[in-house]
Amino acid sequence: YMRVKKADGNPIAIEAEDATLLGEAEARENAYASSKGYASNIEGGTSDALTLTVNAPKAGTYKMVIHHSSGELFGGHTYNAQLVDRYASFKLNDLDAKRLYFKNTYSDSNWRTTVLDVELEEGENTLSVYNDNWRKVQNGTGETGNITYATLVNYTPNFDLFEFYPAVTENSALTENYK
């Protein structure tokens, strides 16, 4: 069986708008964000990025909780919403980047969370978040024989807050009742 308990202490919390924003990435205001601000406009295939410095009290696996939003639509249709799911790449220290997909949240003011396991070193860690422009999305609109195609400009979702919780596992012997 598995025993679940609350982690000790508070998480390491970093507001995205307080991170180092590179290229055209920018901080924006939003009344529904955790501290009324968020990072946005991180375009794929450019130097746009945000960089976090995470100071871990000890080395190990952490659950990184990513607060994000995206209300983007692409194309037009009379009754089907043309939702766009976004993705971002996460490069921690000198490790290979991990690409993660984020579902559309139907609004830039509707924040959801996604969790990614990360291996932090004790002390200072550098996390870069960017869009590597890996995915190309096209959409055609118009009538048969007269279709206009557009290519989506890739952006990451909006980022509000990053929280890091130690992933604690404890081995416990099964009691006689469970053998």
PDB file of C-alpha atoms in Angstrom:
ATOM      1  CA  TYR A   1       0.000   0.000   0.000  1.00  0.00           C
ATOM      2  CA  MET A   2       1.002   3.611  -0.230  1.00  0.00           C
ATOM      3  CA  ARG A   3       0.929   6.098   2.605  1.00  0.00           C
ATOM      4  CA  VAL A   4       0.549   9.728   1.552  1.00  0.00           C
ATOM      5  CA  LYS A   5       1.449  12.608   3.809  1.00  0.00           C
ATOM      6  CA  LYS A   6       1.795  16.330   3.478  1.00  0.00           C
ATOM      7  CA  ALA A   7       5.322  17.538   2.722  1.00  0.00           C
ATOM      8  CA  ASP A   8       7.156  19.267   5.524  1.00  0.00           C
ATOM      9  CA  GLY A   9       7.581  23.035   5.266  1.00  0.00           C
ATOM     10  CA  ASN A  10       6.645  25.424   2.511  1.00  0.00           C
ATOM     11  CA  PRO A  11       7.443  24.905  -1.163  1.00  0.00           C
ATOM     12  CA  ILE A  12      10.058  26.906  -3.008  1.00  0.00           C
ATOM     13  CA  ALA A  13       7.846  29.399  -4.847  1.00  0.00           C
ATOM     14  CA  ILE A  14       8.980  31.603  -7.739  1.00  0.00           C
ATOM     15  CA  GLU A  15       6.690  34.040  -9.518  1.00  0.00           C
ATOM     16  CA  ALA A  16       7.214  33.764 -13.275  1.00  0.00           C
ATOM     17  CA  GLU A  17       7.087  37.531 -13.785  1.00  0.00           C
ATOM     18  CA  ASP A  18       9.978  37.890 -11.312  1.00  0.00           C
ATOM     19  CA  ALA A  19      12.217  35.512 -13.289  1.00  0.00           C
ATOM     20  CA  THR A  20      14.771  36.735 -15.813  1.00  0.00           C
ATOM     21  CA  LEU A  21      12.808  37.390 -19.024  1.00  0.00           C
ATOM     22  CA  LEU A  22      14.835  37.157 -22.239  1.00  0.00           C
ATOM     23  CA  GLY A  23      14.133  38.371 -25.767  1.00  0.00           C
ATOM     24  CA  GLU A  24      10.552  39.576 -26.249  1.00  0.00           C
ATOM     25  CA  ALA A  25       9.229  37.696 -23.198  1.00  0.00           C
ATOM     26  CA  GLU A  26       7.360  40.102 -20.954  1.00  0.00           C
ATOM     27  CA  ALA A  27       5.608  40.458 -17.628  1.00  0.00           C
ATOM     28  CA  ARG A  28       1.899  41.261 -17.805  1.00  0.00           C
ATOM     29  CA  GLU A  29      -0.786  42.040 -15.249  1.00  0.00           C
ATOM     30  CA  ASN A  30      -3.729  39.775 -14.486  1.00  0.00           C
ATOM     31  CA  ALA A  31      -6.084  40.114 -11.516  1.00  0.00           C
ATOM     32  CA  TYR A  32      -6.445  36.311 -11.295  1.00  0.00           C
ATOM     33  CA  ALA A  33      -2.732  35.464 -11.229  1.00  0.00           C
ATOM     34  CA  SER A  34      -1.178  34.559  -7.871  1.00  0.00           C
ATOM     35  CA  SER A  35       0.513  37.943  -7.375  1.00  0.00           C
ATOM     36  CA  LYS A  36      -1.443  39.793 -10.070  1.00  0.00           C
ATOM     37  CA  GLY A  37       1.241  39.215 -12.722  1.00  0.00           C
ATOM     38  CA  TYR A  38       2.537  36.564 -15.104  1.00  0.00           C
ATOM     39  CA  ALA A  39       5.128  35.938 -17.861  1.00  0.00           C
ATOM     40  CA  SER A  40       4.011  35.770 -21.481  1.00  0.00           C
ATOM     41  CA  ASN A  41       5.058  36.236 -25.113  1.00  0.00           C
ATOM     42  CA  ILE A  42       7.702  33.471 -25.208  1.00  0.00           C
ATOM     43  CA  GLU A  43       7.792  32.725 -28.945  1.00  0.00           C
ATOM     44  CA  GLY A  44       9.173  29.529 -30.435  1.00  0.00           C
ATOM     45  CA  GLY A  45      12.394  29.494 -32.431  1.00  0.00           C
ATOM     46  CA  THR A  46      13.620  32.781 -30.947  1.00  0.00           C
ATOM     47  CA  SER A  47      15.765  33.847 -28.013  1.00  0.00           C
ATOM     48  CA  ASP A  48      12.595  34.389 -25.950  1.00  0.00           C
ATOM     49  CA  ALA A  49      12.769  32.537 -22.631  1.00  0.00           C
ATOM     50  CA  LEU A  50      12.409  32.851 -18.931  1.00  0.00           C
ATOM     51  CA  THR A  51      15.129  31.730 -16.566  1.00  0.00           C
ATOM     52  CA  LEU A  52      14.551  30.789 -12.938  1.00  0.00           C
ATOM     53  CA  THR A  53      17.133  30.370 -10.212  1.00  0.00           C
ATOM     54  CA  VAL A  54      15.982  27.659  -7.810  1.00  0.00           C
ATOM     55  CA  ASN A  55      17.824  27.381  -4.499  1.00  0.00           C
ATOM     56  CA  ALA A  56      17.240  23.868  -3.181  1.00  0.00           C
ATOM     57  CA  PRO A  57      17.977  23.084   0.476  1.00  0.00           C
ATOM     58  CA  LYS A  58      19.051  19.559  -0.504  1.00  0.00           C
ATOM     59  CA  ALA A  59      19.572  17.493  -3.642  1.00  0.00           C
ATOM     60  CA  GLY A  60      16.827  15.197  -4.839  1.00  0.00           C
ATOM     61  CA  THR A  61      13.637  14.792  -6.803  1.00  0.00           C
ATOM     62  CA  TYR A  62      11.164  17.655  -6.581  1.00  0.00           C
ATOM     63  CA  LYS A  63       7.652  18.046  -7.932  1.00  0.00           C
ATOM     64  CA  MET A  64       7.600  21.269  -9.939  1.00  0.00           C
ATOM     65  CA  VAL A  65       4.035  22.599 -10.011  1.00  0.00           C
ATOM     66  CA  ILE A  66       3.598  24.898 -12.998  1.00  0.00           C
ATOM     67  CA  HIS A  67       0.689  27.383 -12.930  1.00  0.00           C
ATOM     68  CA  HIS A  68      -0.236  28.213 -16.535  1.00  0.00           C
ATOM     69  CA  SER A  69      -2.973  29.564 -18.803  1.00  0.00           C
ATOM     70  CA  SER A  70      -3.743  29.839 -22.504  1.00  0.00           C
ATOM     71  CA  GLY A  71      -6.978  30.940 -24.092  1.00  0.00           C
ATOM     72  CA  GLU A  72      -5.717  30.985 -27.651  1.00  0.00           C
ATOM     73  CA  LEU A  73      -7.905  30.038 -30.599  1.00  0.00           C
ATOM     74  CA  PHE A  74      -6.616  29.442 -34.129  1.00  0.00           C
ATOM     75  CA  GLY A  75      -8.790  29.590 -37.197  1.00  0.00           C
ATOM     76  CA  GLY A  76     -12.507  29.930 -37.454  1.00  0.00           C
ATOM     77  CA  HIS A  77     -15.477  27.630 -37.406  1.00  0.00           C
ATOM     78  CA  THR A  78     -19.157  28.293 -36.931  1.00  0.00           C
ATOM     79  CA  TYR A  79     -19.629  25.909 -33.991  1.00  0.00           C
ATOM     80  CA  ASN A  80     -16.341  24.188 -33.074  1.00  0.00           C
ATOM     81  CA  ALA A  81     -13.874  26.052 -30.904  1.00  0.00           C
ATOM     82  CA  GLN A  82     -10.405  25.961 -32.461  1.00  0.00           C
ATOM     83  CA  LEU A  83      -8.443  25.479 -29.236  1.00  0.00           C
ATOM     84  CA  VAL A  84      -4.652  25.580 -29.285  1.00  0.00           C
ATOM     85  CA  ASP A  85      -2.691  23.438 -26.836  1.00  0.00           C
ATOM     86  CA  ARG A  86       0.728  24.921 -26.114  1.00  0.00           C
ATOM     87  CA  TYR A  87       4.019  23.349 -25.139  1.00  0.00           C
ATOM     88  CA  ALA A  88       7.271  24.450 -23.561  1.00  0.00           C
ATOM     89  CA  SER A  89      10.729  23.007 -23.056  1.00  0.00           C
ATOM     90  CA  PHE A  90      12.355  22.944 -19.622  1.00  0.00           C
ATOM     91  CA  LYS A  91      16.148  22.769 -19.390  1.00  0.00           C
ATOM     92  CA  LEU A  92      17.504  22.279 -15.887  1.00  0.00           C
ATOM     93  CA  ASN A  93      21.218  22.933 -15.326  1.00  0.00           C
ATOM     94  CA  ASP A  94      23.149  20.824 -17.890  1.00  0.00           C
ATOM     95  CA  LEU A  95      20.481  18.122 -18.276  1.00  0.00           C
ATOM     96  CA  ASP A  96      18.619  17.452 -21.527  1.00  0.00           C
ATOM     97  CA  ALA A  97      15.527  19.595 -22.009  1.00  0.00           C
ATOM     98  CA  LYS A  98      12.100  18.067 -21.357  1.00  0.00           C
ATOM     99  CA  ARG A  99       9.186  19.089 -23.574  1.00  0.00           C
ATOM    100  CA  LEU A 100       5.811  19.340 -21.852  1.00  0.00           C
ATOM    101  CA  TYR A 101       2.343  19.954 -23.312  1.00  0.00           C
ATOM    102  CA  PHE A 102      -0.228  22.224 -21.691  1.00  0.00           C
ATOM    103  CA  LYS A 103      -3.954  21.998 -22.396  1.00  0.00           C
ATOM    104  CA  ASN A 104      -5.847  25.124 -23.368  1.00  0.00           C
ATOM    105  CA  THR A 105      -7.474  26.693 -20.299  1.00  0.00           C
ATOM    106  CA  TYR A 106     -10.162  28.590 -22.308  1.00  0.00           C
ATOM    107  CA  SER A 107      -8.938  31.958 -21.005  1.00  0.00           C
ATOM    108  CA  ASP A 108      -5.703  33.765 -20.191  1.00  0.00           C
ATOM    109  CA  SER A 109      -7.256  34.393 -16.743  1.00  0.00           C
ATOM    110  CA  ASN A 110      -8.075  30.744 -16.005  1.00  0.00           C
ATOM    111  CA  TRP A 111      -5.018  29.215 -14.315  1.00  0.00           C
ATOM    112  CA  ARG A 112      -4.383  25.475 -14.108  1.00  0.00           C
ATOM    113  CA  THR A 113      -1.485  23.404 -12.864  1.00  0.00           C
ATOM    114  CA  THR A 114       0.742  20.775 -14.434  1.00  0.00           C
ATOM    115  CA  VAL A 115       3.407  18.823 -12.535  1.00  0.00           C
ATOM    116  CA  LEU A 116       6.869  17.851 -13.759  1.00  0.00           C
ATOM    117  CA  ASP A 117       9.432  15.845 -11.774  1.00  0.00           C
ATOM    118  CA  VAL A 118      12.834  17.560 -11.680  1.00  0.00           C
ATOM    119  CA  GLU A 119      16.172  16.572 -10.137  1.00  0.00           C
ATOM    120  CA  LEU A 120      17.551  19.541  -8.226  1.00  0.00           C
ATOM    121  CA  GLU A 121      21.084  19.804  -6.926  1.00  0.00           C
ATOM    122  CA  GLU A 122      21.691  21.220  -3.472  1.00  0.00           C
ATOM    123  CA  GLY A 123      22.092  24.973  -3.771  1.00  0.00           C
ATOM    124  CA  GLU A 124      21.586  27.024  -6.913  1.00  0.00           C
ATOM    125  CA  ASN A 125      19.908  25.473  -9.978  1.00  0.00           C
ATOM    126  CA  THR A 126      19.150  27.199 -13.277  1.00  0.00           C
ATOM    127  CA  LEU A 127      15.924  26.383 -15.103  1.00  0.00           C
ATOM    128  CA  SER A 128      15.323  27.781 -18.601  1.00  0.00           C
ATOM    129  CA  VAL A 129      11.811  27.714 -20.067  1.00  0.00           C
ATOM    130  CA  TYR A 130      11.363  28.248 -23.808  1.00  0.00           C
ATOM    131  CA  ASN A 131       9.582  27.010 -26.932  1.00  0.00           C
ATOM    132  CA  ASP A 132      11.863  25.133 -29.333  1.00  0.00           C
ATOM    133  CA  ASN A 133       9.431  25.580 -32.273  1.00  0.00           C
ATOM    134  CA  TRP A 134       9.243  21.808 -32.725  1.00  0.00           C
ATOM    135  CA  ARG A 135       5.559  21.622 -33.589  1.00  0.00           C
ATOM    136  CA  LYS A 136       4.169  23.260 -36.725  1.00  0.00           C
ATOM    137  CA  VAL A 137       0.400  23.791 -36.836  1.00  0.00           C
ATOM    138  CA  GLN A 138      -1.452  24.891 -39.960  1.00  0.00           C
ATOM    139  CA  ASN A 139      -5.097  25.751 -40.393  1.00  0.00           C
ATOM    140  CA  GLY A 140      -7.089  26.151 -43.572  1.00  0.00           C
ATOM    141  CA  THR A 141     -10.129  28.406 -43.824  1.00  0.00           C
ATOM    142  CA  GLY A 142     -12.432  29.138 -46.733  1.00  0.00           C
ATOM    143  CA  GLU A 143     -14.475  27.206 -49.267  1.00  0.00           C
ATOM    144  CA  THR A 144     -13.478  24.169 -51.325  1.00  0.00           C
ATOM    145  CA  GLY A 145     -11.107  25.338 -54.041  1.00  0.00           C
ATOM    146  CA  ASN A 146     -10.457  28.620 -52.259  1.00  0.00           C
ATOM    147  CA  ILE A 147      -8.722  27.679 -49.001  1.00  0.00           C
ATOM    148  CA  THR A 148      -6.292  30.019 -47.302  1.00  0.00           C
ATOM    149  CA  TYR A 149      -3.693  28.376 -45.061  1.00  0.00           C
ATOM    150  CA  ALA A 150      -2.103  30.002 -42.057  1.00  0.00           C
ATOM    151  CA  THR A 151       0.711  28.743 -39.859  1.00  0.00           C
ATOM    152  CA  LEU A 152       0.393  29.168 -36.130  1.00  0.00           C
ATOM    153  CA  VAL A 153       3.097  31.179 -34.401  1.00  0.00           C
ATOM    154  CA  ASN A 154       4.311  28.954 -31.570  1.00  0.00           C
ATOM    155  CA  TYR A 155       4.324  30.407 -28.078  1.00  0.00           C
ATOM    156  CA  THR A 156       4.561  28.804 -24.674  1.00  0.00           C
ATOM    157  CA  PRO A 157       1.499  29.145 -22.473  1.00  0.00           C
ATOM    158  CA  ASN A 158       1.423  32.017 -19.997  1.00  0.00           C
ATOM    159  CA  PHE A 159       3.242  31.217 -16.749  1.00  0.00           C
ATOM    160  CA  ASP A 160       2.154  32.520 -13.361  1.00  0.00           C
ATOM    161  CA  LEU A 161       3.971  30.600 -10.635  1.00  0.00           C
ATOM    162  CA  PHE A 162       6.459  27.745 -10.221  1.00  0.00           C
ATOM    163  CA  GLU A 163       6.403  25.762  -6.969  1.00  0.00           C
ATOM    164  CA  PHE A 164       8.910  23.073  -5.979  1.00  0.00           C
ATOM    165  CA  TYR A 165       7.958  20.390  -3.448  1.00  0.00           C
ATOM    166  CA  PRO A 166      10.373  17.666  -2.313  1.00  0.00           C
ATOM    167  CA  ALA A 167       9.180  14.288  -3.599  1.00  0.00           C
ATOM    168  CA  VAL A 168       9.463  12.251  -0.432  1.00  0.00           C
ATOM    169  CA  THR A 169       9.165   8.503  -0.422  1.00  0.00           C
ATOM    170  CA  GLU A 170       9.418   6.491   2.729  1.00  0.00           C
ATOM    171  CA  ASN A 171       9.623   2.736   2.915  1.00  0.00           C
ATOM    172  CA  SER A 172       7.592   1.280   5.688  1.00  0.00           C
ATOM    173  CA  ALA A 173       7.208  -2.333   6.646  1.00  0.00           C
ATOM    174  CA  LEU A 174       3.761  -3.786   6.239  1.00  0.00           C
ATOM    175  CA  THR A 175       2.064  -4.556   9.501  1.00  0.00           C
ATOM    176  CA  GLU A 176       0.901  -8.056  10.295  1.00  0.00           C
ATOM    177  CA  ASN A 177      -2.626  -7.048   9.231  1.00  0.00           C
ATOM    178  CA  TYR A 178      -1.542  -6.452   5.650  1.00  0.00           C
ATOM    179  CA  LYS A 179       0.748  -9.431   5.045  1.00  0.00           C
TER     180      LYS A 179
END
